[in-house]
Amino acid sequence: MNTIPHCPDCEKQMEKGFIPDTTLLGALQATWHPDDPENAGGTFFGFKTKNRTKTVRIEESRTRKIISYRCPECGLLRSFAK
Ligand SMILES: [Zn+2]
């Protein structure tokens, strides 16, 4: 997306940003994934866990990074996964 969207309610120009996904190792850019979430089966870097992490299985090649725009007036978010 090359043009900055405007808020459909306030008609203000929105601010570009992203939604950080915080992990034990730092923050990542959130991604979109097709299909229903499926439990990853309780492994963390290949080690069996009691699955307290509630991680879901992902196929890296099918993910898309999420860009999110925020209205400075009302806070509405519009997200795009290209
Ligand atoms: Zn707004």
PDB file of N, CA and C and ligand atoms in Angstrom:
ATOM      1  N   MET A   1       0.843  -1.213   0.000  1.00  0.00           N
ATOM      2  CA  MET A   1       0.000   0.000   0.000  1.00  0.00           C
ATOM      3  C   MET A   1       0.871   1.253   0.000  1.00  0.00           C
ATOM      4  N   ASN A   2       0.713   2.088  -1.023  1.00  0.00           N
ATOM      5  CA  ASN A   2       1.538   3.287  -1.132  1.00  0.00           C
ATOM      6  C   ASN A   2       0.825   4.529  -0.602  1.00  0.00           C
ATOM      7  N   THR A   3      -0.512   4.530  -0.631  1.00  0.00           N
ATOM      8  CA  THR A   3      -1.228   5.701  -0.125  1.00  0.00           C
ATOM      9  C   THR A   3      -1.638   5.448   1.316  1.00  0.00           C
ATOM     10  N   ILE A   4      -1.524   6.482   2.137  1.00  0.00           N
ATOM     11  CA  ILE A   4      -1.885   6.378   3.548  1.00  0.00           C
ATOM     12  C   ILE A   4      -3.413   6.464   3.653  1.00  0.00           C
ATOM     13  N   PRO A   5      -4.072   5.490   4.287  1.00  0.00           N
ATOM     14  CA  PRO A   5      -5.533   5.552   4.379  1.00  0.00           C
ATOM     15  C   PRO A   5      -6.012   6.654   5.329  1.00  0.00           C
ATOM     16  N   HIS A   6      -7.259   7.051   5.127  1.00  0.00           N
ATOM     17  CA  HIS A   6      -7.911   8.022   6.011  1.00  0.00           C
ATOM     18  C   HIS A   6      -8.954   7.295   6.836  1.00  0.00           C
ATOM     19  N   CYS A   7      -9.164   7.750   8.052  1.00  0.00           N
ATOM     20  CA  CYS A   7     -10.149   7.145   8.953  1.00  0.00           C
ATOM     21  C   CYS A   7     -11.540   7.282   8.335  1.00  0.00           C
ATOM     22  N   PRO A   8     -12.310   6.185   8.241  1.00  0.00           N
ATOM     23  CA  PRO A   8     -13.659   6.278   7.657  1.00  0.00           C
ATOM     24  C   PRO A   8     -14.627   7.072   8.540  1.00  0.00           C
ATOM     25  N   ASP A   9     -14.318   7.227   9.831  1.00  0.00           N
ATOM     26  CA  ASP A   9     -15.194   7.969  10.738  1.00  0.00           C
ATOM     27  C   ASP A   9     -14.806   9.449  10.828  1.00  0.00           C
ATOM     28  N   CYS A  10     -13.491   9.734  11.042  1.00  0.00           N
ATOM     29  CA  CYS A  10     -13.026  11.109  11.278  1.00  0.00           C
ATOM     30  C   CYS A  10     -12.472  11.765  10.019  1.00  0.00           C
ATOM     31  N   GLU A  11     -12.181  10.961   8.987  1.00  0.00           N
ATOM     32  CA  GLU A  11     -11.562  11.428   7.754  1.00  0.00           C
ATOM     33  C   GLU A  11     -10.173  12.016   7.961  1.00  0.00           C
ATOM     34  N   LYS A  12      -9.536  11.711   9.114  1.00  0.00           N
ATOM     35  CA  LYS A  12      -8.155  12.155   9.373  1.00  0.00           C
ATOM     36  C   LYS A  12      -7.196  11.170   8.712  1.00  0.00           C
ATOM     37  N   GLN A  13      -6.008  11.670   8.306  1.00  0.00           N
ATOM     38  CA  GLN A  13      -4.987  10.769   7.772  1.00  0.00           C
ATOM     39  C   GLN A  13      -4.460   9.887   8.912  1.00  0.00           C
ATOM     40  N   MET A  14      -4.339   8.580   8.627  1.00  0.00           N
ATOM     41  CA  MET A  14      -3.942   7.625   9.665  1.00  0.00           C
ATOM     42  C   MET A  14      -2.420   7.525   9.742  1.00  0.00           C
ATOM     43  N   GLU A  15      -1.909   7.095  10.888  1.00  0.00           N
ATOM     44  CA  GLU A  15      -0.470   6.923  11.101  1.00  0.00           C
ATOM     45  C   GLU A  15      -0.097   5.479  10.813  1.00  0.00           C
ATOM     46  N   LYS A  16       1.026   5.290  10.104  1.00  0.00           N
ATOM     47  CA  LYS A  16       1.497   3.940   9.795  1.00  0.00           C
ATOM     48  C   LYS A  16       2.214   3.353  11.005  1.00  0.00           C
ATOM     49  N   GLY A  17       2.037   2.058  11.247  1.00  0.00           N
ATOM     50  CA  GLY A  17       2.742   1.385  12.332  1.00  0.00           C
ATOM     51  C   GLY A  17       2.630  -0.117  12.193  1.00  0.00           C
ATOM     52  N   PHE A  18       2.977  -0.811  13.234  1.00  0.00           N
ATOM     53  CA  PHE A  18       2.851  -2.270  13.244  1.00  0.00           C
ATOM     54  C   PHE A  18       2.537  -2.709  14.656  1.00  0.00           C
ATOM     55  N   ILE A  19       2.108  -3.972  14.806  1.00  0.00           N
ATOM     56  CA  ILE A  19       1.737  -4.496  16.122  1.00  0.00           C
ATOM     57  C   ILE A  19       2.823  -5.466  16.572  1.00  0.00           C
ATOM     58  N   PRO A  20       3.645  -5.075  17.558  1.00  0.00           N
ATOM     59  CA  PRO A  20       4.697  -5.974  18.014  1.00  0.00           C
ATOM     60  C   PRO A  20       4.122  -7.196  18.728  1.00  0.00           C
ATOM     61  N   ASP A  21       4.729  -8.325  18.454  1.00  0.00           N
ATOM     62  CA  ASP A  21       4.339  -9.593  19.055  1.00  0.00           C
ATOM     63  C   ASP A  21       5.461  -9.922  20.037  1.00  0.00           C
ATOM     64  N   THR A  22       5.216  -9.740  21.323  1.00  0.00           N
ATOM     65  CA  THR A  22       6.290  -9.862  22.310  1.00  0.00           C
ATOM     66  C   THR A  22       6.545 -11.327  22.652  1.00  0.00           C
ATOM     67  N   THR A  23       7.798 -11.741  22.607  1.00  0.00           N
ATOM     68  CA  THR A  23       8.189 -13.106  22.949  1.00  0.00           C
ATOM     69  C   THR A  23       9.248 -13.046  24.044  1.00  0.00           C
ATOM     70  N   LEU A  24       9.677 -14.212  24.507  1.00  0.00           N
ATOM     71  CA  LEU A  24      10.742 -14.266  25.508  1.00  0.00           C
ATOM     72  C   LEU A  24      12.034 -13.662  24.976  1.00  0.00           C
ATOM     73  N   LEU A  25      12.215 -13.695  23.680  1.00  0.00           N
ATOM     74  CA  LEU A  25      13.481 -13.272  23.067  1.00  0.00           C
ATOM     75  C   LEU A  25      13.451 -11.838  22.557  1.00  0.00           C
ATOM     76  N   GLY A  26      12.329 -11.161  22.703  1.00  0.00           N
ATOM     77  CA  GLY A  26      12.209  -9.800  22.187  1.00  0.00           C
ATOM     78  C   GLY A  26      10.890  -9.649  21.471  1.00  0.00           C
ATOM     79  N   ALA A  27      10.786  -8.613  20.637  1.00  0.00           N
ATOM     80  CA  ALA A  27       9.529  -8.366  19.928  1.00  0.00           C
ATOM     81  C   ALA A  27       9.687  -8.666  18.450  1.00  0.00           C
ATOM     82  N   LEU A  28       8.623  -9.202  17.857  1.00  0.00           N
ATOM     83  CA  LEU A  28       8.587  -9.513  16.431  1.00  0.00           C
ATOM     84  C   LEU A  28       7.436  -8.743  15.802  1.00  0.00           C
ATOM     85  N   GLN A  29       7.506  -8.570  14.493  1.00  0.00           N
ATOM     86  CA  GLN A  29       6.377  -7.982  13.784  1.00  0.00           C
ATOM     87  C   GLN A  29       5.303  -9.048  13.654  1.00  0.00           C
ATOM     88  N   ALA A  30       4.079  -8.738  14.054  1.00  0.00           N
ATOM     89  CA  ALA A  30       2.986  -9.712  13.974  1.00  0.00           C
ATOM     90  C   ALA A  30       2.731 -10.086  12.516  1.00  0.00           C
ATOM     91  N   THR A  31       2.318 -11.325  12.305  1.00  0.00           N
ATOM     92  CA  THR A  31       2.018 -11.806  10.957  1.00  0.00           C
ATOM     93  C   THR A  31       0.603 -12.365  10.908  1.00  0.00           C
ATOM     94  N   TRP A  32       0.071 -12.446   9.686  1.00  0.00           N
ATOM     95  CA  TRP A  32      -1.228 -13.072   9.431  1.00  0.00           C
ATOM     96  C   TRP A  32      -0.974 -14.453   8.869  1.00  0.00           C
ATOM     97  N   HIS A  33      -1.831 -15.421   9.242  1.00  0.00           N
ATOM     98  CA  HIS A  33      -1.676 -16.791   8.764  1.00  0.00           C
ATOM     99  C   HIS A  33      -3.045 -17.311   8.332  1.00  0.00           C
ATOM    100  N   PRO A  34      -3.138 -18.007   7.165  1.00  0.00           N
ATOM    101  CA  PRO A  34      -4.428 -18.557   6.758  1.00  0.00           C
ATOM    102  C   PRO A  34      -4.809 -19.781   7.583  1.00  0.00           C
ATOM    103  N   ASP A  35      -6.060 -20.166   7.524  1.00  0.00           N
ATOM    104  CA  ASP A  35      -6.621 -21.362   8.177  1.00  0.00           C
ATOM    105  C   ASP A  35      -6.872 -21.156   9.672  1.00  0.00           C
ATOM    106  N   ASP A  36      -7.424 -22.203  10.312  1.00  0.00           N
ATOM    107  CA  ASP A  36      -7.669 -22.177  11.756  1.00  0.00           C
ATOM    108  C   ASP A  36      -6.367 -22.448  12.497  1.00  0.00           C
ATOM    109  N   PRO A  37      -6.186 -21.829  13.697  1.00  0.00           N
ATOM    110  CA  PRO A  37      -4.972 -22.103  14.469  1.00  0.00           C
ATOM    111  C   PRO A  37      -4.974 -23.540  14.987  1.00  0.00           C
ATOM    112  N   GLU A  38      -3.831 -24.171  14.918  1.00  0.00           N
ATOM    113  CA  GLU A  38      -3.684 -25.562  15.336  1.00  0.00           C
ATOM    114  C   GLU A  38      -2.586 -25.609  16.388  1.00  0.00           C
ATOM    115  N   ASN A  39      -2.857 -26.274  17.496  1.00  0.00           N
ATOM    116  CA  ASN A  39      -1.870 -26.349  18.582  1.00  0.00           C
ATOM    117  C   ASN A  39      -0.571 -26.973  18.097  1.00  0.00           C
ATOM    118  N   ALA A  40       0.554 -26.410  18.517  1.00  0.00           N
ATOM    119  CA  ALA A  40       1.863 -26.886  18.046  1.00  0.00           C
ATOM    120  C   ALA A  40       2.303 -28.172  18.737  1.00  0.00           C
ATOM    121  N   GLY A  41       1.549 -28.629  19.741  1.00  0.00           N
ATOM    122  CA  GLY A  41       1.839 -29.923  20.336  1.00  0.00           C
ATOM    123  C   GLY A  41       2.870 -29.895  21.448  1.00  0.00           C
ATOM    124  N   GLY A  42       3.113 -28.707  22.032  1.00  0.00           N
ATOM    125  CA  GLY A  42       3.963 -28.638  23.215  1.00  0.00           C
ATOM    126  C   GLY A  42       5.447 -28.818  22.969  1.00  0.00           C
ATOM    127  N   THR A  43       5.962 -28.206  21.905  1.00  0.00           N
ATOM    128  CA  THR A  43       7.421 -28.178  21.748  1.00  0.00           C
ATOM    129  C   THR A  43       7.879 -26.731  21.678  1.00  0.00           C
ATOM    130  N   PHE A  44       9.082 -26.501  22.186  1.00  0.00           N
ATOM    131  CA  PHE A  44       9.676 -25.169  22.162  1.00  0.00           C
ATOM    132  C   PHE A  44      11.130 -25.364  21.762  1.00  0.00           C
ATOM    133  N   PHE A  45      11.493 -24.918  20.562  1.00  0.00           N
ATOM    134  CA  PHE A  45      12.827 -25.171  19.988  1.00  0.00           C
ATOM    135  C   PHE A  45      13.154 -26.661  20.019  1.00  0.00           C
ATOM    136  N   GLY A  46      12.144 -27.483  19.731  1.00  0.00           N
ATOM    137  CA  GLY A  46      12.374 -28.923  19.643  1.00  0.00           C
ATOM    138  C   GLY A  46      12.277 -29.663  20.963  1.00  0.00           C
ATOM    139  N   PHE A  47      12.187 -28.946  22.099  1.00  0.00           N
ATOM    140  CA  PHE A  47      12.082 -29.610  23.406  1.00  0.00           C
ATOM    141  C   PHE A  47      10.614 -29.785  23.776  1.00  0.00           C
ATOM    142  N   LYS A  48      10.291 -30.939  24.330  1.00  0.00           N
ATOM    143  CA  LYS A  48       8.921 -31.178  24.808  1.00  0.00           C
ATOM    144  C   LYS A  48       8.636 -30.265  25.993  1.00  0.00           C
ATOM    145  N   THR A  49       7.445 -29.676  26.005  1.00  0.00           N
ATOM    146  CA  THR A  49       7.046 -28.841  27.141  1.00  0.00           C
ATOM    147  C   THR A  49       5.686 -29.338  27.626  1.00  0.00           C
ATOM    148  N   LYS A  50       5.226 -28.770  28.705  1.00  0.00           N
ATOM    149  CA  LYS A  50       3.877 -29.089  29.180  1.00  0.00           C
ATOM    150  C   LYS A  50       2.848 -28.230  28.452  1.00  0.00           C
ATOM    151  N   ASN A  51       3.318 -27.596  27.394  1.00  0.00           N
ATOM    152  CA  ASN A  51       2.490 -26.746  26.531  1.00  0.00           C
ATOM    153  C   ASN A  51       1.795 -25.634  27.291  1.00  0.00           C
ATOM    154  N   ARG A  52       2.525 -25.035  28.214  1.00  0.00           N
ATOM    155  CA  ARG A  52       1.989 -23.849  28.891  1.00  0.00           C
ATOM    156  C   ARG A  52       2.021 -22.645  27.953  1.00  0.00           C
ATOM    157  N   THR A  53       2.827 -22.744  26.902  1.00  0.00           N
ATOM    158  CA  THR A  53       3.013 -21.599  26.003  1.00  0.00           C
ATOM    159  C   THR A  53       1.843 -21.401  25.044  1.00  0.00           C
ATOM    160  N   LYS A  54       1.004 -22.444  24.845  1.00  0.00           N
ATOM    161  CA  LYS A  54      -0.142 -22.337  23.927  1.00  0.00           C
ATOM    162  C   LYS A  54       0.295 -21.898  22.543  1.00  0.00           C
ATOM    163  N   THR A  55       1.427 -22.373  22.097  1.00  0.00           N
ATOM    164  CA  THR A  55       1.905 -22.000  20.771  1.00  0.00           C
ATOM    165  C   THR A  55       1.084 -22.708  19.695  1.00  0.00           C
ATOM    166  N   VAL A  56       1.000 -22.062  18.531  1.00  0.00           N
ATOM    167  CA  VAL A  56       0.287 -22.640  17.393  1.00  0.00           C
ATOM    168  C   VAL A  56       1.281 -22.949  16.282  1.00  0.00           C
ATOM    169  N   ARG A  57       0.907 -23.978  15.498  1.00  0.00           N
ATOM    170  CA  ARG A  57       1.757 -24.403  14.391  1.00  0.00           C
ATOM    171  C   ARG A  57       1.647 -23.375  13.257  1.00  0.00           C
ATOM    172  N   ILE A  58       2.776 -22.966  12.692  1.00  0.00           N
ATOM    173  CA  ILE A  58       2.733 -22.062  11.543  1.00  0.00           C
ATOM    174  C   ILE A  58       3.609 -22.583  10.415  1.00  0.00           C
ATOM    175  N   GLU A  59       3.207 -22.232   9.196  1.00  0.00           N
ATOM    176  CA  GLU A  59       4.044 -22.478   8.021  1.00  0.00           C
ATOM    177  C   GLU A  59       4.584 -21.118   7.611  1.00  0.00           C
ATOM    178  N   GLU A  60       5.860 -20.912   7.868  1.00  0.00           N
ATOM    179  CA  GLU A  60       6.510 -19.612   7.655  1.00  0.00           C
ATOM    180  C   GLU A  60       6.217 -19.028   6.261  1.00  0.00           C
ATOM    181  N   SER A  61       6.233 -19.890   5.233  1.00  0.00           N
ATOM    182  CA  SER A  61       6.071 -19.400   3.854  1.00  0.00           C
ATOM    183  C   SER A  61       4.661 -18.865   3.586  1.00  0.00           C
ATOM    184  N   ARG A  62       3.697 -19.203   4.447  1.00  0.00           N
ATOM    185  CA  ARG A  62       2.315 -18.749   4.228  1.00  0.00           C
ATOM    186  C   ARG A  62       1.969 -17.519   5.058  1.00  0.00           C
ATOM    187  N   THR A  63       2.906 -17.037   5.872  1.00  0.00           N
ATOM    188  CA  THR A  63       2.613 -15.882   6.720  1.00  0.00           C
ATOM    189  C   THR A  63       2.819 -14.583   5.942  1.00  0.00           C
ATOM    190  N   ARG A  64       2.116 -13.552   6.381  1.00  0.00           N
ATOM    191  CA  ARG A  64       2.272 -12.223   5.788  1.00  0.00           C
ATOM    192  C   ARG A  64       2.400 -11.209   6.916  1.00  0.00           C
ATOM    193  N   LYS A  65       3.365 -10.303   6.769  1.00  0.00           N
ATOM    194  CA  LYS A  65       3.574  -9.294   7.812  1.00  0.00           C
ATOM    195  C   LYS A  65       2.419  -8.299   7.842  1.00  0.00           C
ATOM    196  N   ILE A  66       2.032  -7.914   9.047  1.00  0.00           N
ATOM    197  CA  ILE A  66       0.893  -7.009   9.211  1.00  0.00           C
ATOM    198  C   ILE A  66       1.380  -5.573   9.414  1.00  0.00           C
ATOM    199  N   ILE A  67       0.860  -4.683   8.569  1.00  0.00           N
ATOM    200  CA  ILE A  67       1.049  -3.238   8.729  1.00  0.00           C
ATOM    201  C   ILE A  67      -0.273  -2.700   9.254  1.00  0.00           C
ATOM    202  N   SER A  68      -0.207  -1.855  10.276  1.00  0.00           N
ATOM    203  CA  SER A  68      -1.428  -1.341  10.876  1.00  0.00           C
ATOM    204  C   SER A  68      -1.407   0.184  10.878  1.00  0.00           C
ATOM    205  N   TYR A  69      -2.504   0.785  10.493  1.00  0.00           N
ATOM    206  CA  TYR A  69      -2.637   2.244  10.505  1.00  0.00           C
ATOM    207  C   TYR A  69      -3.563   2.638  11.640  1.00  0.00           C
ATOM    208  N   ARG A  70      -3.231   3.727  12.319  1.00  0.00           N
ATOM    209  CA  ARG A  70      -4.006   4.185  13.476  1.00  0.00           C
ATOM    210  C   ARG A  70      -4.505   5.604  13.246  1.00  0.00           C
ATOM    211  N   CYS A  71      -5.787   5.821  13.563  1.00  0.00           N
ATOM    212  CA  CYS A  71      -6.360   7.170  13.497  1.00  0.00           C
ATOM    213  C   CYS A  71      -5.906   7.951  14.725  1.00  0.00           C
ATOM    214  N   PRO A  72      -5.255   9.136  14.538  1.00  0.00           N
ATOM    215  CA  PRO A  72      -4.798   9.928  15.695  1.00  0.00           C
ATOM    216  C   PRO A  72      -5.959  10.544  16.477  1.00  0.00           C
ATOM    217  N   GLU A  73      -7.129  10.593  15.859  1.00  0.00           N
ATOM    218  CA  GLU A  73      -8.305  11.209  16.492  1.00  0.00           C
ATOM    219  C   GLU A  73      -9.065  10.205  17.379  1.00  0.00           C
ATOM    220  N   CYS A  74      -9.481   9.067  16.788  1.00  0.00           N
ATOM    221  CA  CYS A  74     -10.350   8.136  17.527  1.00  0.00           C
ATOM    222  C   CYS A  74      -9.662   6.806  17.866  1.00  0.00           C
ATOM    223  N   GLY A  75      -8.446   6.586  17.326  1.00  0.00           N
ATOM    224  CA  GLY A  75      -7.704   5.367  17.670  1.00  0.00           C
ATOM    225  C   GLY A  75      -8.061   4.147  16.840  1.00  0.00           C
ATOM    226  N   LEU A  76      -8.954   4.292  15.878  1.00  0.00           N
ATOM    227  CA  LEU A  76      -9.328   3.155  15.016  1.00  0.00           C
ATOM    228  C   LEU A  76      -8.093   2.585  14.333  1.00  0.00           C
ATOM    229  N   LEU A  77      -7.994   1.242  14.287  1.00  0.00           N
ATOM    230  CA  LEU A  77      -6.903   0.580  13.587  1.00  0.00           C
ATOM    231  C   LEU A  77      -7.424  -0.051  12.310  1.00  0.00           C
ATOM    232  N   ARG A  78      -6.626   0.076  11.240  1.00  0.00           N
ATOM    233  CA  ARG A  78      -6.886  -0.655   9.988  1.00  0.00           C
ATOM    234  C   ARG A  78      -5.610  -1.391   9.663  1.00  0.00           C
ATOM    235  N   SER A  79      -5.713  -2.700   9.537  1.00  0.00           N
ATOM    236  CA  SER A  79      -4.530  -3.521   9.311  1.00  0.00           C
ATOM    237  C   SER A  79      -4.560  -4.141   7.919  1.00  0.00           C
ATOM    238  N   PHE A  80      -3.361  -4.279   7.346  1.00  0.00           N
ATOM    239  CA  PHE A  80      -3.194  -4.892   6.035  1.00  0.00           C
ATOM    240  C   PHE A  80      -2.108  -5.945   6.126  1.00  0.00           C
ATOM    241  N   ALA A  81      -2.344  -7.075   5.517  1.00  0.00           N
ATOM    242  CA  ALA A  81      -1.358  -8.156   5.469  1.00  0.00           C
ATOM    243  C   ALA A  81      -1.078  -8.435   4.005  1.00  0.00           C
ATOM    244  N   LYS A  82       0.011  -7.867   3.484  1.00  0.00           N
ATOM    245  CA  LYS A  82       0.313  -7.987   2.051  1.00  0.00           C
ATOM    246  C   LYS A  82       1.287  -9.108   1.796  1.00  0.00           C
TER     247      LYS A  82
HETATM  248 ZN    ZN B   1     -10.916   8.242  13.479  1.00  0.00          ZN
END
